PDB file of C-alpha atoms in Angstrom:
ATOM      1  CA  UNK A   1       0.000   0.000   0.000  1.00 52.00           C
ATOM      2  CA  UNK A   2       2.665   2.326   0.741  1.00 47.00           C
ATOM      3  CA  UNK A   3       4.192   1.748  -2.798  1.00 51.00           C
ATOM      4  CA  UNK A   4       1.117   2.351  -4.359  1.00 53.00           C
ATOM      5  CA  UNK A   5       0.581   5.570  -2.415  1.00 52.00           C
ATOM      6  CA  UNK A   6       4.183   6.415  -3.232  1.00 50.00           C
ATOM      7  CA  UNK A   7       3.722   5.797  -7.060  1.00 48.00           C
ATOM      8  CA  UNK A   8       0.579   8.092  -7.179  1.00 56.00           C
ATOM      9  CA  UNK A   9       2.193  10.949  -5.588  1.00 52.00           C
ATOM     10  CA  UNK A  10       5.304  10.666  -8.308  1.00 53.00           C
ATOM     11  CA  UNK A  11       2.411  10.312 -11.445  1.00 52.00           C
ATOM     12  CA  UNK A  12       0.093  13.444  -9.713  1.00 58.00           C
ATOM     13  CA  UNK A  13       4.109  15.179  -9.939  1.00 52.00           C
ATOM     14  CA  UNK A  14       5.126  14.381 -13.419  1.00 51.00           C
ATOM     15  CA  UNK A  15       1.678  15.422 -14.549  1.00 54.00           C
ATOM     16  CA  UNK A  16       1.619  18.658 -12.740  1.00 52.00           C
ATOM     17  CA  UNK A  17       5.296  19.442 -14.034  1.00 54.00           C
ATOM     18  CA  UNK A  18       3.629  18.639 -17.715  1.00 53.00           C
ATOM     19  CA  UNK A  19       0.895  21.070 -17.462  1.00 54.00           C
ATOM     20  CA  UNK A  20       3.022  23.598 -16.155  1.00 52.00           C
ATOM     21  CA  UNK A  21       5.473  23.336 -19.096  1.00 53.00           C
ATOM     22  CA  UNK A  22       2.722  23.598 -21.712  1.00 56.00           C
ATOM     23  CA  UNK A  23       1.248  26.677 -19.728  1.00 54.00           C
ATOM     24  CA  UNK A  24       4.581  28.364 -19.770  1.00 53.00           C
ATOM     25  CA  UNK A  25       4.650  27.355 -23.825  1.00 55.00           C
ATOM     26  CA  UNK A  26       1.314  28.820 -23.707  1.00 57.00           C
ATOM     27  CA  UNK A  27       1.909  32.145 -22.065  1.00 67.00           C
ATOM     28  CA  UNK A  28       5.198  32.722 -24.774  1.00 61.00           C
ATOM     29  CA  UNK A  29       2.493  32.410 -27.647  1.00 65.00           C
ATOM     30  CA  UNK A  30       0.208  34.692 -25.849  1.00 71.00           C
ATOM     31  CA  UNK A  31       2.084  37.537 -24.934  1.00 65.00           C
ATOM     32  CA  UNK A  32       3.669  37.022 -28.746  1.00 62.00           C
ATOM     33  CA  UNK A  33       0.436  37.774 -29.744  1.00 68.00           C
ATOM     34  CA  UNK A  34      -0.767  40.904 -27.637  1.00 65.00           C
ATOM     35  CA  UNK A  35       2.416  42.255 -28.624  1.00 61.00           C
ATOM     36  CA  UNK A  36       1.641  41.910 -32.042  1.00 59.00           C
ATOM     37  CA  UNK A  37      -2.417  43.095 -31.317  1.00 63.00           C
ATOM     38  CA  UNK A  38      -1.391  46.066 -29.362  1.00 58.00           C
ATOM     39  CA  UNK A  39       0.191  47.347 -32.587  1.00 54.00           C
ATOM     40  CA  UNK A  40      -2.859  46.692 -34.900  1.00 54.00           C
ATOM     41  CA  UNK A  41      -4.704  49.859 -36.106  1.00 52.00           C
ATOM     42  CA  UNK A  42      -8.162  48.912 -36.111  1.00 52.00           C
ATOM     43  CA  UNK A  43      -9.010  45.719 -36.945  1.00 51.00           C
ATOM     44  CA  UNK A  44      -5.759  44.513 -39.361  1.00 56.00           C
ATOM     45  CA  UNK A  45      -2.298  44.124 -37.626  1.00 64.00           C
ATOM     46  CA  UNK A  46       0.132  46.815 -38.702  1.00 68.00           C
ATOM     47  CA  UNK A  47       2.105  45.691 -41.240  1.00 70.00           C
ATOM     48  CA  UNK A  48       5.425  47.460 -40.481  1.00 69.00           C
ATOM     49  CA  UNK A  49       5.545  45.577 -37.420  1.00 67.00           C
ATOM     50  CA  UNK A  50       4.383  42.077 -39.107  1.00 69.00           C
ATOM     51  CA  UNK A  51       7.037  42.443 -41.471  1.00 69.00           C
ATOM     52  CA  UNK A  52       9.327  43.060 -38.978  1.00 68.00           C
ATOM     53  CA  UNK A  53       8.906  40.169 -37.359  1.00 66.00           C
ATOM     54  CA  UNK A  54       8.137  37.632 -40.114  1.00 69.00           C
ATOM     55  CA  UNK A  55      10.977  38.979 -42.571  1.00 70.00           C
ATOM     56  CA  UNK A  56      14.214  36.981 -43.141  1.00 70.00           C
ATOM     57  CA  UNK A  57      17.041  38.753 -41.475  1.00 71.00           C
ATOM     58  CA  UNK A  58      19.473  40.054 -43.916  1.00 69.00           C
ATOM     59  CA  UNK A  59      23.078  39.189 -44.342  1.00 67.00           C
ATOM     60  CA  UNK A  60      25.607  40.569 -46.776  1.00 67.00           C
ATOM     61  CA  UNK A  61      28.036  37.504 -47.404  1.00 65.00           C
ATOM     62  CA  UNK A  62      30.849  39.519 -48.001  1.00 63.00           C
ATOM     63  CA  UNK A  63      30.950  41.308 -44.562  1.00 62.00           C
ATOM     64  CA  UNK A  64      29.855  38.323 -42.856  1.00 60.00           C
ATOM     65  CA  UNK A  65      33.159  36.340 -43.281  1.00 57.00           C
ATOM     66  CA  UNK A  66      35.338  39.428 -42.499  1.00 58.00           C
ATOM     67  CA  UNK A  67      37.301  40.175 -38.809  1.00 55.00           C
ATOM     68  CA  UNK A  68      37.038  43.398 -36.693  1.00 59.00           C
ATOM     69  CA  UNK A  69      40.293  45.080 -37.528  1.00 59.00           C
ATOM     70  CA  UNK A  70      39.721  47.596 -35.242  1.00 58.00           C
ATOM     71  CA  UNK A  71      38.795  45.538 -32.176  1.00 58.00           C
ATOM     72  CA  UNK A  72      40.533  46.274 -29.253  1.00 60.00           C
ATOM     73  CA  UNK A  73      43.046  42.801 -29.157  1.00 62.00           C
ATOM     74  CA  UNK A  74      44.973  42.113 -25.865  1.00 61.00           C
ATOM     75  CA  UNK A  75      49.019  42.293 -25.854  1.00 59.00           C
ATOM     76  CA  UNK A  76      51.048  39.531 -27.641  1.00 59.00           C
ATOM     77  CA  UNK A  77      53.114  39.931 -24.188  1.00 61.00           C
ATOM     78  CA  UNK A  78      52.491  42.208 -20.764  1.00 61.00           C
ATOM     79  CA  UNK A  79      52.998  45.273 -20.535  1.00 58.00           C
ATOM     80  CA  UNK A  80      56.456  46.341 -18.420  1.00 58.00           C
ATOM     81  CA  UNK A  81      57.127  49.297 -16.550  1.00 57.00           C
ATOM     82  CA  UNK A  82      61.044  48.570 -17.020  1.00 57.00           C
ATOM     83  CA  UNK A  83      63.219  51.813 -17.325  1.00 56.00           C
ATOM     84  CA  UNK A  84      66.315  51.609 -20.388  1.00 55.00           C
ATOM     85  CA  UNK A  85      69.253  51.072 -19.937  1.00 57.00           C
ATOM     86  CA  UNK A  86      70.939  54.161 -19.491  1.00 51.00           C
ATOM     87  CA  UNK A  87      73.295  54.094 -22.968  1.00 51.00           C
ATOM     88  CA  UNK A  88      70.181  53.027 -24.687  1.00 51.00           C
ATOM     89  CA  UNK A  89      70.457  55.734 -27.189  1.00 48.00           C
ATOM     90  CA  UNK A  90      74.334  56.019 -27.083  1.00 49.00           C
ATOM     91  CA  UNK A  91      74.962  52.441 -28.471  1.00 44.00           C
ATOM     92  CA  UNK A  92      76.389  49.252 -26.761  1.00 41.00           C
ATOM     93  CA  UNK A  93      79.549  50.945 -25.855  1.00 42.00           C
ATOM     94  CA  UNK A  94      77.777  53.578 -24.037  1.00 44.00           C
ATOM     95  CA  UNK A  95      79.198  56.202 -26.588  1.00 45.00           C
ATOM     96  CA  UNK A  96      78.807  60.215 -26.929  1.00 50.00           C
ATOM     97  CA  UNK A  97      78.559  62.507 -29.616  1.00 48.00           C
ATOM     98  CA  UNK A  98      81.617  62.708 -31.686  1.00 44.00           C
ATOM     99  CA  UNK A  99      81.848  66.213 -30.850  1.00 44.00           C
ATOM    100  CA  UNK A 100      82.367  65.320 -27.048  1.00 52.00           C
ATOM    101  CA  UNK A 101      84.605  62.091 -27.456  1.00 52.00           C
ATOM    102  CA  UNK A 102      86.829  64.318 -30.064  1.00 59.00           C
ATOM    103  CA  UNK A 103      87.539  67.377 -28.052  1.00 70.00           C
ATOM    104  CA  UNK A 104      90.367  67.766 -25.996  1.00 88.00           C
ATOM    105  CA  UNK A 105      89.644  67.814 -21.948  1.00 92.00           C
ATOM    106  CA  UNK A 106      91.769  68.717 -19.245  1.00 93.00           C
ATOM    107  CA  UNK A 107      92.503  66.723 -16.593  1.00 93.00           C
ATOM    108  CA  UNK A 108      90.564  66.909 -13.248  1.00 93.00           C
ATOM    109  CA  UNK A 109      93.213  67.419 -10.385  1.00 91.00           C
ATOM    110  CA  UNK A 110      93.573  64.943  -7.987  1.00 92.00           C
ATOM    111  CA  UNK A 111      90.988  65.126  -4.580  1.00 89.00           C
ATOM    112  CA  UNK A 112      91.197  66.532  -1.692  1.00 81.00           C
ATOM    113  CA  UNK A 113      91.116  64.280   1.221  1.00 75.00           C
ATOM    114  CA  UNK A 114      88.808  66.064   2.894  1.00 79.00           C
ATOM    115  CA  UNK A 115      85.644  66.189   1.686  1.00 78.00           C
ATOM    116  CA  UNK A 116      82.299  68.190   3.317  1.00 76.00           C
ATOM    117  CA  UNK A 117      80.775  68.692   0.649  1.00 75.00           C
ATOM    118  CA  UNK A 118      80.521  64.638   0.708  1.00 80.00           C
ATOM    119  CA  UNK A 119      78.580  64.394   4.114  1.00 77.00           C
ATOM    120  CA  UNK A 120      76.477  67.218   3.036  1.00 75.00           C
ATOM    121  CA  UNK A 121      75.287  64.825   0.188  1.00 75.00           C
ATOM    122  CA  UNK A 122      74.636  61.715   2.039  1.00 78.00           C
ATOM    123  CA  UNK A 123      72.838  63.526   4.672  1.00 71.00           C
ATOM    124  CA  UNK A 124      70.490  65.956   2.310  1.00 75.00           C
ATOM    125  CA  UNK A 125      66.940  63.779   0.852  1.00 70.00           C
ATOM    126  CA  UNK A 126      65.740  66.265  -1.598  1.00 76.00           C
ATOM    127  CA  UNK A 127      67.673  68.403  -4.158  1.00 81.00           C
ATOM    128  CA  UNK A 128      66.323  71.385  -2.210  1.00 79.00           C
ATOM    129  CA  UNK A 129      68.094  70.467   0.897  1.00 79.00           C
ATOM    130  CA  UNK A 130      71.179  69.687  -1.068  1.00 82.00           C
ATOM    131  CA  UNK A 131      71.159  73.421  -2.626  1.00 80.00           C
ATOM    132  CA  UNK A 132      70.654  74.807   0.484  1.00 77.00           C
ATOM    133  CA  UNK A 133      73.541  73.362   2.404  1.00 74.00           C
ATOM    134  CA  UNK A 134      75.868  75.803  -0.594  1.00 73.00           C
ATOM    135  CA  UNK A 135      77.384  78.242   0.005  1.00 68.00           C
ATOM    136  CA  UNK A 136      77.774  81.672  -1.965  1.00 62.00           C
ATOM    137  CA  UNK A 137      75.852  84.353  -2.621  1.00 61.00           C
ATOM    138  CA  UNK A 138      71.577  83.966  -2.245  1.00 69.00           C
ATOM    139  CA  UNK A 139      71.953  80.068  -2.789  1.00 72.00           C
ATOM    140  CA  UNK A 140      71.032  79.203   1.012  1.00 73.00           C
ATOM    141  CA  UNK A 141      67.704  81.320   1.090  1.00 76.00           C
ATOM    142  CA  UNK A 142      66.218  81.016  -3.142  1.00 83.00           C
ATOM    143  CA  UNK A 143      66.601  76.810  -2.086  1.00 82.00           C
ATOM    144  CA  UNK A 144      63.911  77.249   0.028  1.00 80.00           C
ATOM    145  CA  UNK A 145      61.638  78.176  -2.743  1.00 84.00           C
ATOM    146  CA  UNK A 146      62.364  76.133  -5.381  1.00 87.00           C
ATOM    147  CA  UNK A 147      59.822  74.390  -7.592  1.00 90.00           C
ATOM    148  CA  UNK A 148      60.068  70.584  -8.704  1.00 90.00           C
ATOM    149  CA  UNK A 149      59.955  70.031 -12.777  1.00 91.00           C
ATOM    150  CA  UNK A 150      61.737  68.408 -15.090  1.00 89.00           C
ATOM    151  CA  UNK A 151      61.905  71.346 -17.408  1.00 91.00           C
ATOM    152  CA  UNK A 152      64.560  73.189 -15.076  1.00 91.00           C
ATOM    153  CA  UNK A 153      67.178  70.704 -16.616  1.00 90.00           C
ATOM    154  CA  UNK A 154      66.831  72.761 -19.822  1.00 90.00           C
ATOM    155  CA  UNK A 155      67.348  76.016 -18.262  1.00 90.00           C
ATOM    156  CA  UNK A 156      70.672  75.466 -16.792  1.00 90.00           C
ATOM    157  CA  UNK A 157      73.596  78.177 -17.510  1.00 87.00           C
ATOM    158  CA  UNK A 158      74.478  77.563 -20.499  1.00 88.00           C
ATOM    159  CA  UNK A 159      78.570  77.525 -19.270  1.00 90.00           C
ATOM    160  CA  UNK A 160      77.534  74.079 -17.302  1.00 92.00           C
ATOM    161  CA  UNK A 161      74.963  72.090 -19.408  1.00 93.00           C
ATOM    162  CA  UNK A 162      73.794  69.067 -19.132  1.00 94.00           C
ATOM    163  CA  UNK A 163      76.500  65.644 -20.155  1.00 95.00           C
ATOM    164  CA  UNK A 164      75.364  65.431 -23.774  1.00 93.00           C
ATOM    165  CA  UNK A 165      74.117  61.105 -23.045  1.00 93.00           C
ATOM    166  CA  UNK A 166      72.343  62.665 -19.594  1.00 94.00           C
ATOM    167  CA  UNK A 167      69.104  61.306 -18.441  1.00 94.00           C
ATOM    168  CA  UNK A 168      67.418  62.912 -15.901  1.00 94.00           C
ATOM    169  CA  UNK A 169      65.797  61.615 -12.686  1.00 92.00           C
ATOM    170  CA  UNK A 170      64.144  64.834 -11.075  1.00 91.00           C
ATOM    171  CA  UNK A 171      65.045  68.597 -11.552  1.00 92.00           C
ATOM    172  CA  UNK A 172      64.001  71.650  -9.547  1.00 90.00           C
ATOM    173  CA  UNK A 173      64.544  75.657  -9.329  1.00 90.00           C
ATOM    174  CA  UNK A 174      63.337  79.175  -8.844  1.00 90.00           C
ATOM    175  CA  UNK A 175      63.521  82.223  -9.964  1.00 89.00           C
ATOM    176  CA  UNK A 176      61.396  84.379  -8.527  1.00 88.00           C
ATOM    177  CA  UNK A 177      62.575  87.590  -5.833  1.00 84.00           C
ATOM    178  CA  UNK A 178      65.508  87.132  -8.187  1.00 84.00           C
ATOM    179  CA  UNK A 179      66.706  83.839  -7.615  1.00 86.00           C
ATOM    180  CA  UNK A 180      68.657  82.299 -10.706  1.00 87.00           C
ATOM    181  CA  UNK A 181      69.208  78.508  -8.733  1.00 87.00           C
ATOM    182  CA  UNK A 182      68.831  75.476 -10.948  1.00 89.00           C
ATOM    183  CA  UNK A 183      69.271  71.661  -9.306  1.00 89.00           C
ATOM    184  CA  UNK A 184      69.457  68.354 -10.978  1.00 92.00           C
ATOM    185  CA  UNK A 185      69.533  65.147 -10.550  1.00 92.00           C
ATOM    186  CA  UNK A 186      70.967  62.885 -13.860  1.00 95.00           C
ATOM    187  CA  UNK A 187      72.753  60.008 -14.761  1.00 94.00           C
ATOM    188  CA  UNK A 188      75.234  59.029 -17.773  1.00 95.00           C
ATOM    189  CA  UNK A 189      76.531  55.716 -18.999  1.00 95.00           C
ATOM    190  CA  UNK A 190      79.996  57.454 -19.542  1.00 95.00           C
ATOM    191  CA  UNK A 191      82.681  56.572 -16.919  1.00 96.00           C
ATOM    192  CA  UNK A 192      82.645  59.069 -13.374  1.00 95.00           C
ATOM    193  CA  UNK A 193      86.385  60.747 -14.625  1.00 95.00           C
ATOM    194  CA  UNK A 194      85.309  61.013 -18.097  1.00 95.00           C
ATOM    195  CA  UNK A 195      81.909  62.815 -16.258  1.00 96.00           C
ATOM    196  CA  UNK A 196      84.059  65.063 -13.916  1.00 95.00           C
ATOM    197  CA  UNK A 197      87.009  65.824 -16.623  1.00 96.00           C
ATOM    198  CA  UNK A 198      83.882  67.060 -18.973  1.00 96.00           C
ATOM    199  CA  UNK A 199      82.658  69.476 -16.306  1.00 96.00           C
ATOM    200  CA  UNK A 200      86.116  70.503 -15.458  1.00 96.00           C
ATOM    201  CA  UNK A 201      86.591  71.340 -18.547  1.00 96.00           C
ATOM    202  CA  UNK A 202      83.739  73.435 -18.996  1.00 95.00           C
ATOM    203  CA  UNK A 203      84.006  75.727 -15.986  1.00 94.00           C
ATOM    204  CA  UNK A 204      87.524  76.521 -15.725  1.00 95.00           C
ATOM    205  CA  UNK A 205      87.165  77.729 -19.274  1.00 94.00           C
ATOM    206  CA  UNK A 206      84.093  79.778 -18.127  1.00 92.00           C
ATOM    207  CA  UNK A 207      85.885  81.659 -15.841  1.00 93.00           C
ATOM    208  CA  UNK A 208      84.690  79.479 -12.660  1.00 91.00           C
ATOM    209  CA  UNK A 209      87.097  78.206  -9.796  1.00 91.00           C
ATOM    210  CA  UNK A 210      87.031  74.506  -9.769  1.00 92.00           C
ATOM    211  CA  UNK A 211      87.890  72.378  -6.783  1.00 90.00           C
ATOM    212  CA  UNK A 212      87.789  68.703  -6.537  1.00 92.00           C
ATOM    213  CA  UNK A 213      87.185  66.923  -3.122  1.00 89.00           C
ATOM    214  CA  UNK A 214      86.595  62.675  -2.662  1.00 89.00           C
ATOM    215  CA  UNK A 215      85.815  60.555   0.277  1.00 87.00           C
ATOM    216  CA  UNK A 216      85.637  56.689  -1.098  1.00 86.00           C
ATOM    217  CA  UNK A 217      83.410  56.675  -4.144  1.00 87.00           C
ATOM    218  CA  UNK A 218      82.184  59.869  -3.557  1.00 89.00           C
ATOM    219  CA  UNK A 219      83.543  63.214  -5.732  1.00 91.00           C
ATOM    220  CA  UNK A 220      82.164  66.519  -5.708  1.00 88.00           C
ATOM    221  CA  UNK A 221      83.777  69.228  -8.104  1.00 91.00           C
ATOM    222  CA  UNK A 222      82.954  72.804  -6.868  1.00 88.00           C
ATOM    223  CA  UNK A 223      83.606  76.831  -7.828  1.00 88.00           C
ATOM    224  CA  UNK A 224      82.230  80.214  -7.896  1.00 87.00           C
ATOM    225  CA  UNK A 225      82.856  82.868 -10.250  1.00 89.00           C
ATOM    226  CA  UNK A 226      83.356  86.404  -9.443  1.00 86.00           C
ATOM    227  CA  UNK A 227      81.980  88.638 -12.202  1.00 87.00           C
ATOM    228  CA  UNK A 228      78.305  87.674 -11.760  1.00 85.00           C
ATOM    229  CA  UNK A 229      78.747  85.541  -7.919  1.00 83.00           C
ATOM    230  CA  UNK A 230      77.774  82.474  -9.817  1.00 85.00           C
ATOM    231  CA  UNK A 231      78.768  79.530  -8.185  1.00 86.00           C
ATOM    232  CA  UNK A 232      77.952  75.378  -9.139  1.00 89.00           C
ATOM    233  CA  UNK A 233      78.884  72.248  -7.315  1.00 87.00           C
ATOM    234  CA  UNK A 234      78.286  68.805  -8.693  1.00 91.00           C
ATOM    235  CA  UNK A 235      78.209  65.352  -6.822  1.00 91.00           C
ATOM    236  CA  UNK A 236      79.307  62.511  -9.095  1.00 92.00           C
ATOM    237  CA  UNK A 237      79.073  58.585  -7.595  1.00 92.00           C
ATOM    238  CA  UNK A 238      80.397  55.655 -10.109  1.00 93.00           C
ATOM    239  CA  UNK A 239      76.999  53.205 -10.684  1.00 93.00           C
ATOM    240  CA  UNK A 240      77.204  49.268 -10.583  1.00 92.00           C
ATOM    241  CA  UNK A 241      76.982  49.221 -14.338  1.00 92.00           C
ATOM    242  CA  UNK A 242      80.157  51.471 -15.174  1.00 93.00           C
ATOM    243  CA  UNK A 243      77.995  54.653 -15.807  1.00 95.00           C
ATOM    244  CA  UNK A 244      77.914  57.671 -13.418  1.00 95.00           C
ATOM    245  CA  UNK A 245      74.885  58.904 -11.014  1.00 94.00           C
ATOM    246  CA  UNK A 246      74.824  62.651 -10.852  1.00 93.00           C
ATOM    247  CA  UNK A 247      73.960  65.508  -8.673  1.00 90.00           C
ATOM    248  CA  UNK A 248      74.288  69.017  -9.632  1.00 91.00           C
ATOM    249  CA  UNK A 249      73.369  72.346  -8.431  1.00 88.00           C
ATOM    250  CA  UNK A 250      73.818  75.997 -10.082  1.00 87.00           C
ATOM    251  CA  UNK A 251      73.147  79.168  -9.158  1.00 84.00           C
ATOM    252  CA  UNK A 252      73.229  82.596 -11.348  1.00 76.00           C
ATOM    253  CA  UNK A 253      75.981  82.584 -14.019  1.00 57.00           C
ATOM    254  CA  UNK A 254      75.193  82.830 -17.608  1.00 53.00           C
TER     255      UNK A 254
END
């Protein structure tokens, strides 16, 4: 008896899951229907929407088999965030301009043994506090001021440019209440003596003082120049890969 009763209740199921799927079939076909009705003007269905519906959807063939070219496609590879090597655009050898690696420079003289200017550059975070620990005219009070950018590297005095294979990691200066102090911070694939003979070079032709102090692998070539109190100091550190990490600071001068 309890089979039987069991049996019953699965049939009454099975029959009840039937007539629900034929009223769901139903309701489809139904509310097909009003949707077509509420669209009929009068008594006749409007045709617009009959055709509509009952039309063949059309395909041209010869657009059918063709891709998306412009679909947005992901990367062959991922993306990296990897900086160049820094004699990327000076060759393998980590080259110059001919003009620079032709022209005769003058030898840096040997350091000083004692070197301030050294703990002054370990111990300053920012370019800022590295101008402002030089001395020399208005250097000490326009460092307070001065304005982060990258576009001070190009307004350097034109005496002391940038190393011609530079690339630089953060620049700053002002020149307002008339301040003339440029910082930067920049490094070269060229070796640290050909780096420091280069700027040696450069200011003692300009007229500039030029003294040389090291402590380890640290150098820092310094001067001043009387006719306008400009006055420049550069910190120069040899990098892992043979190339030269650079810190430089300027103030006035032409």
């Amino acid at each position: 008896m309890v089979r039987t009763a069991a049996l019953g209740l699965a049939l009454s199921f099975l029959a009840l899951t039937g007539c629900g799927k034929q009223a769901a079939e139903r309701n489809v076909d139904t509310l097909d229907n009003e949707l077509i009705d509420g669209n009929a003007i009068g008594n006749a269905r409007d045709p617009a929407m009959m055709g509509a519906l009952q039309d063949q959807i059309m395909v041209d063939p010869s657009l059918a088999a063709q891709a998306n070219n412009d679909a947005v496609r992901p990367p062959v590879q991922p993306v990296t965030g990897a900086v160049p090597p820094d004699g990327i655009a000076a060759g393998s050898s980590g080259a110059i301009s001919s003009a620079t690696t032709s022209e005769k420079l003058k030898s840096t003289p040997a350091p000083k043994a004692d070197c301030p200017q050294c703990t002054a550059a370990r111990e300053s975070l920012t370019l800022g506090a590295l101008a402002a620990r030089q001395k020399g005219g208005n250097t000490a009070a326009c460092a307070g001021n001065m304005r982060y950018s990258t576009r001070w590297s190009q307004r350097l005095p034109g005496d002391l440019p940038l190393y011609p294979d530079a690339r630089v990691v953060e620049a700053a200066g002002n020149d307002a209440n008339g301040c003339s102090i440029r910082a930067v911070s920049f490094s070269s694939a060229a070796p640290l003596q050909k780096v420091l003979d280069w700027y040696y070079t450069r200011a003692t032709n300009a007229g500039f003082s030029a003294e040389h102090q090291a402590n380890g692998a640290e150098h820092v070539l310094g001067g001043t120049r009387g006719r306008d109190d400009g006055a420049f100091a550069l910190f120069l550190t040899s990098r892992s890969d043979g190339g030269t990490d650079v810190d430089m600071v300027a103030n006035n001068g032409s």
